[in-house]
Amino acid sequence: MACRNYSVSSILPIPGVVALVFALLTASTWGDTIDFDRDVRPILSNHCYACHGPDENTREADLRLDARDHVFADPATAVIQPGKPQESELVRRILADDPDVRMPPANSKKSLSPAQIDILSRWVAEGATWQTHWAWTRPVRPPVPQLTATRLESTPSQDVREATSPSNDIDFFIQSRLQSAGLTPSPPADRVTLIRRLSFDLLGLPPSPADVERFVSDTDPLAYEHLVDRLLNSAHYGERMAMYWLDVVRFADSNGYHSDEPRQVAPYRDYVIAVFNGNKPYDQFVIEQLAGDLLPDATLEQKVASGFNMLLQTTNEGGAQAKEYLAKYSADRVRNTGSIFLGVTFGCAECHNHKFDPFTMKEFYSFAAFFADIQEQGVGNPPSYPVATTEQLEHLRELDEQIASLRDQIDNADTPELQVAQQSWETSLQGNQEGNAVMPPPIRAILAVTPDQRSETQREELAKHFRNLTPLLAPLREQRTRLETARQAYDRSIPRTLMTVAKEPRPIRVLPRGNWMDDSGPLVSPAVPSFLTSLDASSRPPTRLDLARWIADRQNPLTARAFVNRLWKLFFGQGLAQPLDDLGAQGTAPSHPELLDWLAVEFQESGWDVKHVVRLIVTSATYRQTADPTRLLKERDPYNRLYARQSRFRLDAEMVRDNALAISGLLASDVGGPSVKPYQPAGYWSHMNFPVREWSADTGRDLYRRGLYTWWQRMFLHPSLLAFDAPSREECTVERPRSNTPQQALVLLNDPTYVEAARAFAERILASDAATVDERLRWAYHQALSREPRDSELTVLRAVRDQDAQQYAHDQEAARQLIAIGASQPRAEVDAAELATWTSVARVILNLHETITRP
């Protein structure tokens, strides 16, 4: 609450106003009981904490409204008198007519609405029950709510009543809330919609027509559950989950900042894909990323995982101050670790105590001290390390042995023929100043000594030098050179990645106002926020591994909640608590707090089993609902916060491209490997300097790999990804925006990837068994949308086809130019005009809203 500098005790009562208000606010008009977390805390946080919150530097009137101990410290002078709104200073101030008395003051731009005043007044009258912020306490499994027998009485169809019955415990929580709101669940979606929804959600890819037909015709009562299991066991499941995780951890192929130079980190992406496919427990996943290098007998995989700590932006700019950038890196790790694993805005405490949550500035830098052991330069590209398989290491060992054997043969060669040749060589050098001049100085010095005066060491050095010159050993030397060259090439082919390497921790101190040049702040030791669970590090100084284990501990109230909330978002388009990266006071209270806690505890007790929670969510009746809203739901729950229906949303940028390539038949489905460079507009990198670089598109199958593997240049993100809201990944991104712009339609129509995909799709249409125009259109719809086209759609597409057929029949050159776009070549026997015609039809189908929408 913004406040002038008045002491609390100096406020005069306003009895007439208060009495009038509370005479009007009867129990019958107040309705349901006020919930502090849901109703009161958001008001206090948004309107009061800026002046009466955790930050003592900006606190007014020595009044703190964010902590119970302060609000109710002295009953005689407390600004809130539970059950006595007429005697509560807070209520008097928010109801005051005098602008000099009323809180928040008008100039704060935080004035309360009548509804907010009503909530605060009712809360005090009901006893001012205070709750610790829901996210700061460990989740406890709540009982699964029971539904009354009248839950679906308003649903006319017995079949619908049975279909919307709960499938698992998730549905009881959702339907209990719907029941309280006087709403009923939507009926389940049809099977075609369900398999498309599941396929996009779990694989990021469309289902094939054969898969759709198989599922639709499957009469097994558990057909849906079997489909879920099959998709969860697909290698593409790990790719889909990695798409989201790479946003969260700010994975990119470039360093960011000044020159945005390339870096090698693809093995980390492969690690993430393998983690989700192998269903590694999430707590272990967390520990390996934060401190894999510190684990006892750390494996190569765990060291690769530790590369997480190096995914931040780094600079190699000439003239940059190393001390400044070390401070930036330190703050980045605190900020992003808080967002990624805990879902909190720890970064707000870098320059002052957090304005809304209990994080202090000292705790910010104490948290940073956990990362002080990371070996890095403030300025300069971080080193990368080889990630070799057992087979690769064995091959390198074999090459090394062969090279060493040849080196020994050369060095130890001692035949009469060689001895004669060496004597002849030495004799030829006597008096030959030019020949002597090209000798290395140590060899010239030995030659200056008469043979009988040379030491054993000198004789060996001279013989060794000769063996590397004599034609008699040329075949062995050439063989050695070939093997050395082969070894170097093989070594270069082994992927490399960033890893964390530990060293003696550097000192960390509080930076006043975050100023890296100010060394006046106190030194701090590693520590976690005091209001959360304590850190068990015994008597030794805590390490980064201790921090990782603290985050992954079941006692931590944030970790499980943050992750299951994000899983929920993947499958419903929004989290139970929003925003996903702020579970603190500035976030909204969960729409279903009991369900969020139930999922968090279920996740922990399952052994942090990600697939278990995913399976629970997608097999729920709630997930299987249709996304079609009724008029009642549009009016009562326009944003679908009660989940009486599913949500439709546009596919993410990578999936839009993958979908087009899959429909066209061009998609390369290889899993893992280095980043690739698909088509990009010429000159797009023209302003990227130091050094100047040009985009060189890949060739062959690499052009058609999934968007997950597209080269991620932070400062110049691929324009197709950018158009569909992919983030630059300079910071942790837990939720992408979803825009709807004309630019997106232009990308789908004109980007070479999509034009080529349309042409390849057109070739498939023409090569199908469909003979007539309508049969071909129906076949194309089944490939792209898994359904029959409506009559109105057929009419439009016939007109498109007829118009383009006429155009290309008269302009063969335009037809040839259209079908020539892209690296893949059309079959020579296909008529150019007909292929161009159906390419135009395919472009329309690939550009449909439904084509790029998850149903």
PDB file of C-alpha atoms in Angstrom, residues 553-725:
ATOM      1  CA  ASP A 553      14.809 -32.523  -1.809  1.00  0.00           C
ATOM      2  CA  ARG A 554      11.188 -33.455  -1.112  1.00  0.00           C
ATOM      3  CA  GLN A 555      11.162 -30.930   1.730  1.00  0.00           C
ATOM      4  CA  ASN A 556      11.629 -28.083  -0.745  1.00  0.00           C
ATOM      5  CA  PRO A 557       8.167 -26.555  -1.212  1.00  0.00           C
ATOM      6  CA  LEU A 558       8.793 -25.141  -4.692  1.00  0.00           C
ATOM      7  CA  THR A 559      10.532 -27.674  -6.936  1.00  0.00           C
ATOM      8  CA  ALA A 560       7.758 -30.212  -7.484  1.00  0.00           C
ATOM      9  CA  ARG A 561       5.042 -27.545  -7.659  1.00  0.00           C
ATOM     10  CA  ALA A 562       6.938 -25.541 -10.262  1.00  0.00           C
ATOM     11  CA  PHE A 563       7.515 -28.549 -12.518  1.00  0.00           C
ATOM     12  CA  VAL A 564       4.034 -30.115 -12.411  1.00  0.00           C
ATOM     13  CA  ASN A 565       2.532 -26.667 -12.969  1.00  0.00           C
ATOM     14  CA  ARG A 566       4.536 -26.443 -16.189  1.00  0.00           C
ATOM     15  CA  LEU A 567       3.568 -29.948 -17.225  1.00  0.00           C
ATOM     16  CA  TRP A 568      -0.059 -28.949 -16.792  1.00  0.00           C
ATOM     17  CA  LYS A 569       0.540 -25.945 -19.011  1.00  0.00           C
ATOM     18  CA  LEU A 570       1.917 -28.157 -21.801  1.00  0.00           C
ATOM     19  CA  PHE A 571      -1.337 -30.100 -21.948  1.00  0.00           C
ATOM     20  CA  PHE A 572      -3.918 -27.377 -21.233  1.00  0.00           C
ATOM     21  CA  GLY A 573      -2.278 -24.223 -22.559  1.00  0.00           C
ATOM     22  CA  GLN A 574      -2.030 -22.561 -19.126  1.00  0.00           C
ATOM     23  CA  GLY A 575      -0.747 -23.450 -15.686  1.00  0.00           C
ATOM     24  CA  LEU A 576      -2.817 -24.044 -12.582  1.00  0.00           C
ATOM     25  CA  ALA A 577      -0.824 -21.142 -11.097  1.00  0.00           C
ATOM     26  CA  GLN A 578       0.190 -18.193 -13.242  1.00  0.00           C
ATOM     27  CA  PRO A 579       2.663 -16.958 -14.315  1.00  0.00           C
ATOM     28  CA  LEU A 580       4.738 -20.099 -14.477  1.00  0.00           C
ATOM     29  CA  ASP A 581       7.928 -18.392 -13.316  1.00  0.00           C
ATOM     30  CA  ASP A 582       6.480 -16.550 -10.313  1.00  0.00           C
ATOM     31  CA  LEU A 583       4.895 -18.645  -7.597  1.00  0.00           C
ATOM     32  CA  GLY A 584       5.472 -15.720  -5.217  1.00  0.00           C
ATOM     33  CA  ALA A 585       3.186 -12.951  -4.065  1.00  0.00           C
ATOM     34  CA  GLN A 586       2.961 -11.285  -7.484  1.00  0.00           C
ATOM     35  CA  GLY A 587       1.686 -14.465  -9.108  1.00  0.00           C
ATOM     36  CA  THR A 588      -1.978 -15.381  -9.054  1.00  0.00           C
ATOM     37  CA  ALA A 589      -3.182 -17.965  -6.575  1.00  0.00           C
ATOM     38  CA  PRO A 590      -3.678 -21.405  -8.179  1.00  0.00           C
ATOM     39  CA  SER A 591      -7.067 -21.947  -9.741  1.00  0.00           C
ATOM     40  CA  HIS A 592      -7.059 -25.421  -8.138  1.00  0.00           C
ATOM     41  CA  PRO A 593      -4.601 -25.270  -5.213  1.00  0.00           C
ATOM     42  CA  GLU A 594      -5.518 -28.722  -3.886  1.00  0.00           C
ATOM     43  CA  LEU A 595      -4.955 -30.295  -7.300  1.00  0.00           C
ATOM     44  CA  LEU A 596      -1.587 -28.565  -7.676  1.00  0.00           C
ATOM     45  CA  ASP A 597      -0.449 -29.893  -4.306  1.00  0.00           C
ATOM     46  CA  TRP A 598      -1.869 -33.340  -5.035  1.00  0.00           C
ATOM     47  CA  LEU A 599       0.081 -33.491  -8.302  1.00  0.00           C
ATOM     48  CA  ALA A 600       3.268 -32.250  -6.612  1.00  0.00           C
ATOM     49  CA  VAL A 601       3.073 -34.923  -3.889  1.00  0.00           C
ATOM     50  CA  GLU A 602       2.120 -37.596  -6.417  1.00  0.00           C
ATOM     51  CA  PHE A 603       5.158 -36.592  -8.480  1.00  0.00           C
ATOM     52  CA  GLN A 604       7.481 -36.862  -5.491  1.00  0.00           C
ATOM     53  CA  GLU A 605       6.039 -40.121  -4.204  1.00  0.00           C
ATOM     54  CA  SER A 606       6.239 -41.703  -7.650  1.00  0.00           C
ATOM     55  CA  GLY A 607      10.001 -41.251  -7.442  1.00  0.00           C
ATOM     56  CA  TRP A 608       9.918 -38.005  -9.443  1.00  0.00           C
ATOM     57  CA  ASP A 609       8.569 -40.001 -12.405  1.00  0.00           C
ATOM     58  CA  VAL A 610       7.809 -37.533 -15.200  1.00  0.00           C
ATOM     59  CA  LYS A 611       6.080 -40.025 -17.482  1.00  0.00           C
ATOM     60  CA  HIS A 612       3.858 -41.115 -14.596  1.00  0.00           C
ATOM     61  CA  VAL A 613       2.514 -37.579 -14.142  1.00  0.00           C
ATOM     62  CA  VAL A 614       2.219 -37.012 -17.892  1.00  0.00           C
ATOM     63  CA  ARG A 615       0.247 -40.233 -18.215  1.00  0.00           C
ATOM     64  CA  LEU A 616      -2.050 -39.232 -15.353  1.00  0.00           C
ATOM     65  CA  ILE A 617      -2.788 -35.904 -16.982  1.00  0.00           C
ATOM     66  CA  VAL A 618      -3.420 -37.140 -20.515  1.00  0.00           C
ATOM     67  CA  THR A 619      -5.553 -40.109 -19.423  1.00  0.00           C
ATOM     68  CA  SER A 620      -7.832 -37.886 -17.339  1.00  0.00           C
ATOM     69  CA  ALA A 621     -11.342 -37.179 -18.563  1.00  0.00           C
ATOM     70  CA  THR A 622     -10.486 -33.504 -18.166  1.00  0.00           C
ATOM     71  CA  TYR A 623      -7.776 -33.746 -20.810  1.00  0.00           C
ATOM     72  CA  ARG A 624     -10.023 -35.707 -23.161  1.00  0.00           C
ATOM     73  CA  GLN A 625     -12.798 -33.098 -23.248  1.00  0.00           C
ATOM     74  CA  THR A 626     -13.773 -31.346 -26.428  1.00  0.00           C
ATOM     75  CA  ALA A 627     -12.373 -27.854 -26.875  1.00  0.00           C
ATOM     76  CA  ASP A 628     -15.700 -26.542 -28.205  1.00  0.00           C
ATOM     77  CA  PRO A 629     -17.085 -23.981 -25.728  1.00  0.00           C
ATOM     78  CA  THR A 630     -20.799 -23.677 -25.098  1.00  0.00           C
ATOM     79  CA  ARG A 631     -22.442 -20.274 -24.784  1.00  0.00           C
ATOM     80  CA  LEU A 632     -22.662 -20.806 -21.034  1.00  0.00           C
ATOM     81  CA  LEU A 633     -18.928 -21.544 -20.739  1.00  0.00           C
ATOM     82  CA  LYS A 634     -18.050 -18.513 -22.841  1.00  0.00           C
ATOM     83  CA  GLU A 635     -20.004 -16.347 -20.437  1.00  0.00           C
ATOM     84  CA  ARG A 636     -19.092 -17.985 -17.149  1.00  0.00           C
ATOM     85  CA  ASP A 637     -15.487 -19.051 -17.790  1.00  0.00           C
ATOM     86  CA  PRO A 638     -14.173 -17.284 -20.906  1.00  0.00           C
ATOM     87  CA  TYR A 639     -10.514 -18.023 -20.080  1.00  0.00           C
ATOM     88  CA  ASN A 640     -11.157 -21.660 -19.194  1.00  0.00           C
ATOM     89  CA  ARG A 641      -9.678 -21.360 -15.698  1.00  0.00           C
ATOM     90  CA  LEU A 642     -12.107 -24.014 -14.427  1.00  0.00           C
ATOM     91  CA  TYR A 643     -11.254 -26.505 -17.206  1.00  0.00           C
ATOM     92  CA  ALA A 644     -14.797 -27.354 -18.182  1.00  0.00           C
ATOM     93  CA  ARG A 645     -13.363 -27.868 -21.684  1.00  0.00           C
ATOM     94  CA  GLN A 646     -10.032 -28.341 -23.414  1.00  0.00           C
ATOM     95  CA  SER A 647      -8.135 -25.508 -25.090  1.00  0.00           C
ATOM     96  CA  ARG A 648      -7.055 -25.050 -28.668  1.00  0.00           C
ATOM     97  CA  PHE A 649      -3.783 -23.294 -29.369  1.00  0.00           C
ATOM     98  CA  ARG A 650      -1.358 -22.751 -32.215  1.00  0.00           C
ATOM     99  CA  LEU A 651       1.569 -25.119 -32.464  1.00  0.00           C
ATOM    100  CA  ASP A 652       4.952 -23.847 -31.320  1.00  0.00           C
ATOM    101  CA  ALA A 653       7.320 -22.550 -33.994  1.00  0.00           C
ATOM    102  CA  GLU A 654       9.351 -25.744 -34.351  1.00  0.00           C
ATOM    103  CA  MET A 655       6.206 -27.880 -34.556  1.00  0.00           C
ATOM    104  CA  VAL A 656       4.666 -25.696 -37.271  1.00  0.00           C
ATOM    105  CA  ARG A 657       7.649 -26.510 -39.470  1.00  0.00           C
ATOM    106  CA  ASP A 658       7.831 -30.166 -38.396  1.00  0.00           C
ATOM    107  CA  ASN A 659       4.152 -30.579 -39.189  1.00  0.00           C
ATOM    108  CA  ALA A 660       4.574 -29.252 -42.739  1.00  0.00           C
ATOM    109  CA  LEU A 661       7.618 -31.437 -43.367  1.00  0.00           C
ATOM    110  CA  ALA A 662       5.853 -34.510 -41.962  1.00  0.00           C
ATOM    111  CA  ILE A 663       2.790 -33.967 -44.163  1.00  0.00           C
ATOM    112  CA  SER A 664       5.027 -33.453 -47.195  1.00  0.00           C
ATOM    113  CA  GLY A 665       7.028 -36.608 -46.543  1.00  0.00           C
ATOM    114  CA  LEU A 666      10.307 -34.665 -46.360  1.00  0.00           C
ATOM    115  CA  LEU A 667      10.846 -34.816 -42.601  1.00  0.00           C
ATOM    116  CA  ALA A 668      14.118 -36.435 -41.515  1.00  0.00           C
ATOM    117  CA  SER A 669      13.283 -38.195 -38.264  1.00  0.00           C
ATOM    118  CA  ASP A 670      16.817 -38.869 -36.991  1.00  0.00           C
ATOM    119  CA  VAL A 671      17.054 -38.310 -33.230  1.00  0.00           C
ATOM    120  CA  GLY A 672      19.958 -36.331 -31.768  1.00  0.00           C
ATOM    121  CA  GLY A 673      23.054 -34.861 -33.312  1.00  0.00           C
ATOM    122  CA  PRO A 674      24.479 -31.429 -34.118  1.00  0.00           C
ATOM    123  CA  SER A 675      22.483 -28.320 -34.914  1.00  0.00           C
ATOM    124  CA  VAL A 676      21.559 -27.777 -38.554  1.00  0.00           C
ATOM    125  CA  LYS A 677      20.967 -24.788 -40.792  1.00  0.00           C
ATOM    126  CA  PRO A 678      17.858 -24.843 -42.997  1.00  0.00           C
ATOM    127  CA  TYR A 679      17.079 -22.183 -45.609  1.00  0.00           C
ATOM    128  CA  GLN A 680      17.389 -18.599 -44.375  1.00  0.00           C
ATOM    129  CA  PRO A 681      16.940 -15.326 -46.313  1.00  0.00           C
ATOM    130  CA  ALA A 682      20.136 -14.060 -47.910  1.00  0.00           C
ATOM    131  CA  GLY A 683      21.679 -11.125 -46.088  1.00  0.00           C
ATOM    132  CA  TYR A 684      19.874 -11.776 -42.811  1.00  0.00           C
ATOM    133  CA  TRP A 685      23.232 -11.938 -41.046  1.00  0.00           C
ATOM    134  CA  SER A 686      24.666  -8.901 -42.818  1.00  0.00           C
ATOM    135  CA  HIS A 687      24.703  -6.834 -39.623  1.00  0.00           C
ATOM    136  CA  MET A 688      26.314  -9.523 -37.493  1.00  0.00           C
ATOM    137  CA  ASN A 689      29.933  -8.489 -37.127  1.00  0.00           C
ATOM    138  CA  PHE A 690      33.126  -9.231 -35.188  1.00  0.00           C
ATOM    139  CA  PRO A 691      33.628 -11.358 -37.188  1.00  0.00           C
ATOM    140  CA  VAL A 692      31.464 -10.979 -40.294  1.00  0.00           C
ATOM    141  CA  ARG A 693      29.658 -14.228 -40.998  1.00  0.00           C
ATOM    142  CA  GLU A 694      27.360 -15.690 -43.624  1.00  0.00           C
ATOM    143  CA  TRP A 695      24.678 -18.319 -43.193  1.00  0.00           C
ATOM    144  CA  SER A 696      25.481 -21.416 -45.200  1.00  0.00           C
ATOM    145  CA  ALA A 697      22.472 -23.708 -45.466  1.00  0.00           C
ATOM    146  CA  ASP A 698      23.054 -27.409 -44.961  1.00  0.00           C
ATOM    147  CA  THR A 699      22.454 -30.022 -47.627  1.00  0.00           C
ATOM    148  CA  GLY A 700      20.729 -33.384 -47.882  1.00  0.00           C
ATOM    149  CA  ARG A 701      18.708 -34.715 -44.955  1.00  0.00           C
ATOM    150  CA  ASP A 702      19.997 -31.989 -42.647  1.00  0.00           C
ATOM    151  CA  LEU A 703      17.748 -29.508 -44.453  1.00  0.00           C
ATOM    152  CA  TYR A 704      14.693 -31.430 -43.284  1.00  0.00           C
ATOM    153  CA  ARG A 705      15.529 -32.208 -39.668  1.00  0.00           C
ATOM    154  CA  ARG A 706      13.147 -31.224 -36.887  1.00  0.00           C
ATOM    155  CA  GLY A 707      13.025 -27.604 -35.746  1.00  0.00           C
ATOM    156  CA  LEU A 708      14.452 -28.688 -32.400  1.00  0.00           C
ATOM    157  CA  TYR A 709      17.825 -29.004 -34.141  1.00  0.00           C
ATOM    158  CA  THR A 710      17.757 -25.654 -35.974  1.00  0.00           C
ATOM    159  CA  TRP A 711      20.795 -23.492 -35.257  1.00  0.00           C
ATOM    160  CA  TRP A 712      19.799 -21.098 -32.454  1.00  0.00           C
ATOM    161  CA  GLN A 713      21.576 -17.762 -32.987  1.00  0.00           C
ATOM    162  CA  ARG A 714      20.615 -15.561 -30.062  1.00  0.00           C
ATOM    163  CA  MET A 715      21.038 -12.153 -31.677  1.00  0.00           C
ATOM    164  CA  PHE A 716      19.750 -13.221 -35.084  1.00  0.00           C
ATOM    165  CA  LEU A 717      17.231 -15.977 -34.415  1.00  0.00           C
ATOM    166  CA  HIS A 718      16.044 -17.761 -37.553  1.00  0.00           C
ATOM    167  CA  PRO A 719      13.257 -15.544 -38.948  1.00  0.00           C
ATOM    168  CA  SER A 720      10.791 -18.426 -39.294  1.00  0.00           C
ATOM    169  CA  LEU A 721      11.219 -19.289 -35.613  1.00  0.00           C
ATOM    170  CA  LEU A 722      10.949 -15.615 -34.738  1.00  0.00           C
ATOM    171  CA  ALA A 723       7.710 -15.199 -36.669  1.00  0.00           C
ATOM    172  CA  PHE A 724       6.048 -17.900 -34.584  1.00  0.00           C
ATOM    173  CA  ASP A 725       7.199 -16.494 -31.209  1.00  0.00           C
TER     174      ASP A 725
END
